mmCIF file of C-alpha atoms in Angstrom:
data_model
loop_
_atom_site.group_PDB
_atom_site.id
_atom_site.type_symbol
_atom_site.label_atom_id
_atom_site.label_comp_id
_atom_site.label_asym_id
_atom_site.label_seq_id
_atom_site.Cartn_x
_atom_site.Cartn_y
_atom_site.Cartn_z
ATOM 1 C CA MET A 1 -10.922 63.864 -131.272
ATOM 2 C CA ARG A 2 -12.854 62.732 -128.520
ATOM 3 C CA ILE A 3 -12.627 59.970 -126.100
ATOM 4 C CA SER A 4 -16.228 58.493 -125.674
ATOM 5 C CA PHE A 5 -17.343 56.190 -122.964
ATOM 6 C CA LEU A 6 -17.451 52.802 -123.985
ATOM 7 C CA PHE A 7 -15.699 49.770 -122.531
ATOM 8 C CA VAL A 8 -14.263 46.145 -122.922
ATOM 9 C CA PHE A 9 -13.463 44.261 -119.493
ATOM 10 C CA ALA A 10 -10.596 41.768 -119.267
ATOM 11 C CA ILE A 11 -12.050 38.007 -119.814
ATOM 12 C CA GLY A 12 -12.174 36.822 -117.130
ATOM 13 C CA ALA A 13 -12.554 39.393 -114.343
ATOM 14 C CA THR A 14 -14.903 37.973 -112.125
ATOM 15 C CA PHE A 15 -15.283 38.418 -108.487
ATOM 16 C CA ALA A 16 -14.443 35.634 -106.307
ATOM 17 C CA GLN A 17 -17.494 34.974 -103.616
ATOM 18 C CA GLY A 18 -17.774 37.026 -100.659
ATOM 19 C CA GLN A 19 -15.609 40.055 -102.520
ATOM 20 C CA SER A 20 -16.962 43.071 -102.848
ATOM 21 C CA PRO A 21 -16.761 44.802 -106.886
ATOM 22 C CA CYS A 22 -15.753 47.876 -104.939
ATOM 23 C CA GLU A 23 -12.334 46.016 -103.452
ATOM 24 C CA LYS A 24 -11.499 45.733 -107.857
ATOM 25 C CA VAL A 25 -12.975 48.911 -109.172
ATOM 26 C CA LYS A 26 -11.409 49.118 -113.001
ATOM 27 C CA LEU A 27 -9.304 51.927 -113.546
ATOM 28 C CA TYR A 28 -8.390 53.677 -116.880
ATOM 29 C CA ASP A 29 -4.800 51.456 -117.564
ATOM 30 C CA GLN A 30 -6.882 47.962 -116.768
ATOM 31 C CA LEU A 31 -9.400 49.466 -119.556
ATOM 32 C CA TRP A 32 -9.938 49.406 -123.358
ATOM 33 C CA VAL A 33 -11.775 52.370 -124.539
ATOM 34 C CA THR A 34 -13.206 51.125 -127.217
ATOM 35 C CA THR A 35 -13.696 54.438 -128.677
ATOM 36 C CA ASP A 36 -11.083 56.169 -127.894
ATOM 37 C CA LYS A 37 -8.831 56.856 -131.434
ATOM 38 C CA PRO A 38 -6.087 55.376 -130.925
ATOM 39 C CA ILE A 39 -6.316 52.905 -127.650
ATOM 40 C CA PHE A 40 -4.382 53.870 -125.377
ATOM 41 C CA GLN A 41 -2.921 50.291 -124.821
ATOM 42 C CA LYS A 42 -1.887 49.982 -128.405
ATOM 43 C CA LEU A 43 0.520 53.315 -128.339
ATOM 44 C CA LYS A 44 4.350 52.678 -127.762
ATOM 45 C CA PRO A 45 5.306 53.180 -124.350
ATOM 46 C CA PHE A 46 7.193 56.089 -124.343
ATOM 47 C CA ASP A 47 10.133 57.461 -121.414
ATOM 48 C CA LYS A 48 8.986 60.385 -119.475
ATOM 49 C CA LYS A 49 12.942 61.554 -120.069
ATOM 50 C CA LEU A 50 12.998 61.367 -123.088
ATOM 51 C CA ILE A 51 11.000 64.398 -123.558
ATOM 52 C CA PRO A 52 12.367 68.032 -123.452
ATOM 53 C CA ASP A 53 12.056 69.999 -119.753
ATOM 54 C CA SER A 54 10.319 72.797 -122.143
ATOM 55 C CA ILE A 55 7.562 70.788 -123.277
ATOM 56 C CA LEU A 56 7.053 69.176 -119.519
ATOM 57 C CA LEU A 57 6.627 72.946 -118.868
ATOM 58 C CA LYS A 58 4.125 73.750 -121.371
ATOM 59 C CA ILE A 59 1.988 70.108 -120.196
ATOM 60 C CA ARG A 60 2.151 71.937 -116.736
ATOM 61 C CA ASP A 61 1.378 75.267 -117.875
ATOM 62 C CA GLU A 62 -1.848 73.586 -120.037
ATOM 63 C CA ILE A 63 -3.258 71.613 -116.982
ATOM 64 C CA VAL A 64 -2.903 74.804 -114.728
ATOM 65 C CA GLU A 65 -4.694 76.932 -116.801
ATOM 66 C CA ARG A 66 -7.776 75.321 -117.360
ATOM 67 C CA THR A 67 -7.476 74.085 -113.643
ATOM 68 C CA SER A 68 -5.359 74.998 -110.766
ATOM 69 C CA LYS A 69 -1.976 75.026 -109.384
ATOM 70 C CA GLU A 70 -3.497 72.730 -106.522
ATOM 71 C CA PHE A 71 -4.914 70.345 -108.927
ATOM 72 C CA PHE A 72 -1.912 69.955 -110.684
ATOM 73 C CA SER A 73 0.344 69.731 -107.671
ATOM 74 C CA ARG A 74 -1.626 66.711 -106.845
ATOM 75 C CA LEU A 75 -1.137 64.802 -110.139
ATOM 76 C CA LYS A 76 1.948 62.043 -111.136
ATOM 77 C CA ILE A 77 2.562 60.946 -114.279
ATOM 78 C CA LYS A 78 1.335 56.750 -114.004
ATOM 79 C CA ALA A 79 2.397 56.305 -117.972
ATOM 80 C CA ILE A 80 3.555 58.137 -121.214
ATOM 81 C CA LYS A 81 3.186 56.690 -124.844
ATOM 82 C CA LEU A 82 3.899 57.971 -127.812
ATOM 83 C CA TYR A 83 1.617 58.539 -131.021
ATOM 84 C CA ASP A 84 3.324 58.468 -134.133
ATOM 85 C CA SER A 85 1.727 57.750 -137.823
ATOM 86 C CA ALA A 86 4.895 56.843 -139.080
ATOM 87 C CA VAL A 87 4.814 53.932 -136.963
ATOM 88 C CA ALA A 88 3.035 50.816 -137.648
ATOM 89 C CA LYS A 89 1.315 49.634 -134.528
ATOM 90 C CA SER A 90 0.237 53.405 -134.177
ATOM 91 C CA ARG A 91 -1.469 53.450 -137.430
ATOM 92 C CA MET A 92 -5.129 53.787 -137.717
ATOM 93 C CA THR A 93 -8.091 53.698 -140.352
ATOM 94 C CA GLY A 94 -8.988 57.001 -139.803
ATOM 95 C CA PRO A 95 -6.940 60.294 -139.390
ATOM 96 C CA VAL A 96 -6.496 61.703 -135.252
ATOM 97 C CA LEU A 97 -7.874 65.506 -135.669
ATOM 98 C CA ASP A 98 -7.075 68.488 -133.515
ATOM 99 C CA GLN A 99 -9.153 70.865 -132.315
ATOM 100 C CA GLU A 100 -9.287 72.837 -135.826
ATOM 101 C CA SER A 101 -9.931 69.377 -137.903
ATOM 102 C CA ASN A 102 -5.941 69.469 -139.027
ATOM 103 C CA PRO A 103 -4.667 65.834 -138.893
ATOM 104 C CA VAL A 104 -2.054 64.996 -136.565
ATOM 105 C CA PHE A 105 0.940 62.567 -136.975
ATOM 106 C CA PHE A 106 2.469 63.108 -133.275
ATOM 107 C CA PHE A 107 1.541 63.292 -129.467
ATOM 108 C CA TYR A 108 2.285 61.990 -126.521
ATOM 109 C CA ALA A 109 -0.623 60.366 -124.614
ATOM 110 C CA VAL A 110 0.120 60.944 -120.664
ATOM 111 C CA LEU A 111 -1.851 58.883 -118.215
ATOM 112 C CA PHE A 112 -1.792 60.880 -115.203
ATOM 113 C CA GLU A 113 -2.612 59.523 -111.845
ATOM 114 C CA THR A 114 -4.417 61.157 -108.606
ATOM 115 C CA MET A 115 -6.804 60.589 -105.537
ATOM 116 C CA LEU A 116 -10.565 61.332 -105.277
ATOM 117 C CA ASN A 117 -11.690 62.116 -101.970
ATOM 118 C CA ASN A 118 -8.391 62.001 -100.631
ATOM 119 C CA GLU A 119 -8.420 58.426 -100.739
ATOM 120 C CA ILE A 120 -10.260 57.198 -103.932
ATOM 121 C CA PRO A 121 -7.162 55.878 -106.668
ATOM 122 C CA PHE A 122 -8.328 57.478 -110.177
ATOM 123 C CA GLN A 123 -6.678 57.814 -113.688
ATOM 124 C CA PHE A 124 -7.466 59.970 -116.781
ATOM 125 C CA ARG A 125 -5.549 60.494 -120.228
ATOM 126 C CA LEU A 126 -4.499 63.805 -121.609
ATOM 127 C CA ASP A 127 -2.813 63.950 -124.993
ATOM 128 C CA PHE A 128 -0.263 66.885 -125.851
ATOM 129 C CA LEU A 129 1.294 67.845 -129.170
ATOM 130 C CA LYS A 130 4.957 67.572 -129.766
ATOM 131 C CA ASN A 131 4.811 71.689 -129.020
ATOM 132 C CA GLY A 132 2.978 71.122 -125.198
ATOM 133 C CA GLU A 133 -0.346 72.246 -126.383
ATOM 134 C CA LEU A 134 -3.682 69.587 -125.414
ATOM 135 C CA LEU A 135 -4.500 67.917 -128.420
ATOM 136 C CA ASP A 136 -8.759 67.830 -127.048
ATOM 137 C CA ILE A 137 -9.699 70.333 -124.452
ATOM 138 C CA HIS A 138 -12.308 68.634 -123.523
ATOM 139 C CA GLN A 139 -10.330 65.755 -122.219
ATOM 140 C CA ILE A 140 -9.929 68.442 -118.885
ATOM 141 C CA LEU A 141 -12.789 70.677 -119.028
ATOM 142 C CA GLY A 142 -14.661 67.852 -116.328
ATOM 143 C CA PHE A 143 -11.876 68.993 -114.106
ATOM 144 C CA LYS A 144 -12.779 72.475 -113.589
ATOM 145 C CA ARG A 145 -13.410 71.915 -109.775
ATOM 146 C CA GLU A 146 -11.650 72.977 -106.156
ATOM 147 C CA LYS A 147 -12.258 69.200 -105.203
ATOM 148 C CA LEU A 148 -12.360 66.263 -107.295
ATOM 149 C CA ASP A 149 -15.203 64.500 -104.833
ATOM 150 C CA ILE A 150 -17.201 61.923 -105.883
ATOM 151 C CA ILE A 151 -19.954 59.405 -104.574
ATOM 152 C CA GLU A 152 -18.489 56.524 -103.342
ATOM 153 C CA CYS A 153 -18.552 52.846 -104.553
ATOM 154 C CA GLU A 154 -20.701 51.889 -101.992
ATOM 155 C CA LYS A 155 -23.142 54.465 -102.270
ATOM 156 C CA ILE A 156 -23.239 53.939 -106.563
ATOM 157 C CA MET A 157 -23.823 50.470 -105.939
ATOM 158 C CA GLY A 158 -26.941 50.970 -103.879
ATOM 159 C CA LEU A 159 -28.291 53.559 -106.501
ATOM 160 C CA VAL A 160 -27.428 50.745 -109.418
ATOM 161 C CA TYR A 161 -29.783 48.348 -106.819
ATOM 162 C CA LYS A 162 -32.492 50.705 -106.455
ATOM 163 C CA ASP A 163 -33.127 51.290 -110.220
ATOM 164 C CA THR A 164 -35.736 49.586 -111.387
ATOM 165 C CA ILE A 165 -35.311 50.028 -115.212
ATOM 166 C CA GLN A 166 -33.000 46.831 -116.492
ATOM 167 C CA PRO A 167 -32.627 46.276 -113.195
ATOM 168 C CA ILE A 168 -29.596 44.490 -111.688
ATOM 169 C CA ARG A 169 -28.949 41.832 -108.656
ATOM 170 C CA SER A 170 -25.619 41.394 -108.475
ATOM 171 C CA ILE A 171 -22.808 43.175 -109.987
ATOM 172 C CA GLN A 172 -19.516 41.841 -111.915
ATOM 173 C CA GLN A 173 -17.637 44.495 -111.886
ATOM 174 C CA MET A 174 -16.968 48.465 -111.675
ATOM 175 C CA SER A 175 -14.734 51.175 -112.996
ATOM 176 C CA LEU A 176 -14.580 54.880 -112.296
ATOM 177 C CA VAL A 177 -13.079 56.725 -115.865
ATOM 178 C CA TYR A 178 -13.459 60.452 -117.170
ATOM 179 C CA SER A 179 -15.441 60.758 -120.117
ATOM 180 C CA SER A 180 -14.825 63.584 -122.104
ATOM 181 C CA LYS A 181 -18.219 63.031 -123.989
ATOM 182 C CA ASP A 182 -19.909 63.941 -120.723
ATOM 183 C CA GLU A 183 -17.152 65.966 -119.182
ATOM 184 C CA GLU A 184 -17.406 64.252 -115.719
ATOM 185 C CA ILE A 185 -16.184 60.909 -114.093
ATOM 186 C CA ILE A 186 -18.277 58.085 -114.439
ATOM 187 C CA TRP A 187 -19.558 55.179 -112.546
ATOM 188 C CA THR A 188 -19.687 52.189 -114.870
ATOM 189 C CA VAL A 189 -21.019 49.203 -113.222
ATOM 190 C CA VAL A 190 -21.550 45.869 -115.596
ATOM 191 C CA ALA A 191 -24.097 43.290 -113.918
ATOM 192 C CA ASP A 192 -23.424 39.201 -113.827
ATOM 193 C CA VAL A 193 -24.597 37.650 -116.521
ATOM 194 C CA ASP A 194 -28.008 36.566 -116.187
ATOM 195 C CA PRO A 195 -27.950 33.075 -116.814
ATOM 196 C CA LYS A 196 -31.326 32.696 -118.521
ATOM 197 C CA THR A 197 -31.439 35.092 -120.601
ATOM 198 C CA LYS A 198 -27.806 35.864 -121.331
ATOM 199 C CA ILE A 199 -27.876 39.576 -120.879
ATOM 200 C CA GLN A 200 -25.926 41.612 -119.122
ATOM 201 C CA TYR A 201 -27.094 45.053 -118.228
ATOM 202 C CA VAL A 202 -24.484 47.870 -117.928
ATOM 203 C CA LYS A 203 -25.073 51.411 -116.203
ATOM 204 C CA GLU A 204 -23.407 54.443 -116.228
ATOM 205 C CA ILE A 205 -23.738 56.891 -113.536
ATOM 206 C CA SER A 206 -22.567 60.160 -112.886
ATOM 207 C CA ALA A 207 -20.266 60.308 -110.347
ATOM 208 C CA TYR A 208 -20.391 63.826 -109.124
ATOM 209 C CA SER A 209 -24.460 63.456 -109.082
ATOM 210 C CA GLY A 210 -25.234 60.201 -108.734
ATOM 211 C CA ASP A 211 -27.505 60.065 -112.133
ATOM 212 C CA ILE A 212 -27.841 57.258 -114.319
ATOM 213 C CA VAL A 213 -26.447 59.150 -117.733
ATOM 214 C CA ARG A 214 -26.892 55.711 -120.043
ATOM 215 C CA ARG A 215 -28.254 52.424 -120.183
ATOM 216 C CA SER A 216 -26.948 49.593 -122.287
ATOM 217 C CA PHE A 217 -27.225 45.721 -122.301
ATOM 218 C CA ILE A 218 -24.966 43.330 -124.039
ATOM 219 C CA ASP A 219 -26.860 40.237 -125.014
ATOM 220 C CA LEU A 220 -24.239 37.226 -125.084
ATOM 221 C CA ASN A 221 -26.345 34.861 -127.146
ATOM 222 C CA LYS A 222 -25.310 37.218 -130.668
ATOM 223 C CA THR A 223 -22.037 37.259 -129.228
ATOM 224 C CA GLU A 224 -21.857 33.781 -129.369
ATOM 225 C CA LYS A 225 -23.659 33.027 -132.764
ATOM 226 C CA LEU A 226 -21.328 35.586 -134.047
ATOM 227 C CA GLU A 227 -18.435 33.673 -132.974
ATOM 228 C CA GLU A 228 -19.634 30.257 -134.253
ATOM 229 C CA ILE A 229 -20.084 31.835 -137.335
ATOM 230 C CA LYS A 230 -16.448 33.311 -137.775
ATOM 231 C CA ALA A 231 -15.251 29.292 -135.769
ATOM 232 C CA GLN A 232 -16.884 27.268 -139.297
#
C-alpha cells in the first residue's frame, strides 16, 4: 500500500482578512488524503493502552532501525486508529496489500507528531501490522536524515508568488504532509478561486529543496455542473 498525495480540504476553510496562511497551516489530522487507502479519519479510534507492550517495543524498533534513536525520542503519538476488515467502517472496494502483495486484514494506523526546525508542528502516519512490523516502508523512507530541517512557510509563499506557471496571486490555505510517493515532506499551496474563471490552482513543493514537484488545478465550473446533475 502506498499513500499518495492529493487532499480534500475542509469546506469553508478560508482565512480572515489580513491573516497569513502560515498561521493556519493544515496538518495530517485536518486533511483527507483522498488516495490514502483507507482514509485515516474513516478508521476506528483505538486506545494505545490496548496494544501489548511487546508490540509497542517492536514499533519502536522498526522506527529506530529506519531512522535513529534521536528521531524516535522526539516523537509522540497523536492518535491510533484500527483497520479491521471484519468491521464495516473499515471495508474498502479493494484489499490492503503488504509489501509482498499479500492481503492485510488488520493493522494499526498510528499518527505521530514531532517538531520540524525545532518549532514547526508536523504529523505523519505509519501503519503497523499486528506483529508490530511496518506495513509500508515508503511511509518512513523520507525521514532518514539527521535533522528534519525544512523550508519555512513564509519562504514557500515567496517561491509560490514568483512562479509564473499557473500563477498564484493569493493563497486560500497551505498544508504540510509527508508524501510516500515522493519520499519527502511536501508543502501544498491552494490558491484562492479566480472569480472570473472559477479556476483554483494547486502547487506541491518540496519542503527540503523548494522545488515545485507538481502543479494542478480545480475547475469549479465542472464541479458545479456535476453537482447540478446530481441534484436533479
